[in-house]
């Protein structure tokens, strides 16, 4: 597409050519010299204009080429900038992701650091506990060794003490048996004494039982004889009555004492 220049008169080139041809064929009545010079001047100007137009067209083509090159460069530059912008956007997205990942990694690092610190503290406590347990175990082993040594050293003493204990136990058993025999003898003697006492009481009881009727008969005869006697005063009668009553009371006491003695003998026999 051709563009207007400062030499452009606003008349198309075809019209300008027809005008120049018309000037070459002007009528004879006009002054020939003046028209010829004017036409020559116009032709020169036209040639100059054409040359200038050609130069301008060449220059325009050159500038169009330069503009095309610049446009291509601008287009390439724009594409490059768009590519760089896309790369920058990608880099920005990656940077955001990297920042997010970095924050996550920092949080994880802090968490891991806390866990590592807790693990180190736990390991330190376990090490302290292990050292304490080791010391306690060594102390227990030392005490056990001392106890074993004392046990080995006191084993003979233990055997001696065992023998002495056996001897003392034998002596105690012998003394216990002797005490049991003495107790048995004492009980047998008590039983024999009780049996003898019981037999004596039975003999006395049988003798008293035999003598009681005779004594009662005798006493009754004495009372009758005393009552029949004449000349006895009242004092003698009182003495006879009192003696009679005294004998009866003694007889009753004797009868009552015999069962009590038998009861005491039975109690001793039970013991």
CSV table of C-alpha atoms in Angstrom, one decimal, residues 45 81 84 98 154 160 216 222 248 266:
chain,number,residue,atom,x,y,z
A,45,UNK,CA,9.8,18.4,-11.7
A,81,UNK,CA,8.1,-11.9,27.3
A,84,UNK,CA,9.1,-15.4,30.3
A,98,UNK,CA,8.5,-24.0,47.7
A,154,UNK,CA,29.2,-69.6,109.4
A,160,UNK,CA,27.8,-76.9,115.6
A,216,UNK,CA,-28.2,-97.8,170.2
A,222,UNK,CA,-28.7,-97.4,180.0
A,248,UNK,CA,-26.2,-89.5,168.8
A,266,UNK,CA,-13.0,-89.6,143.6
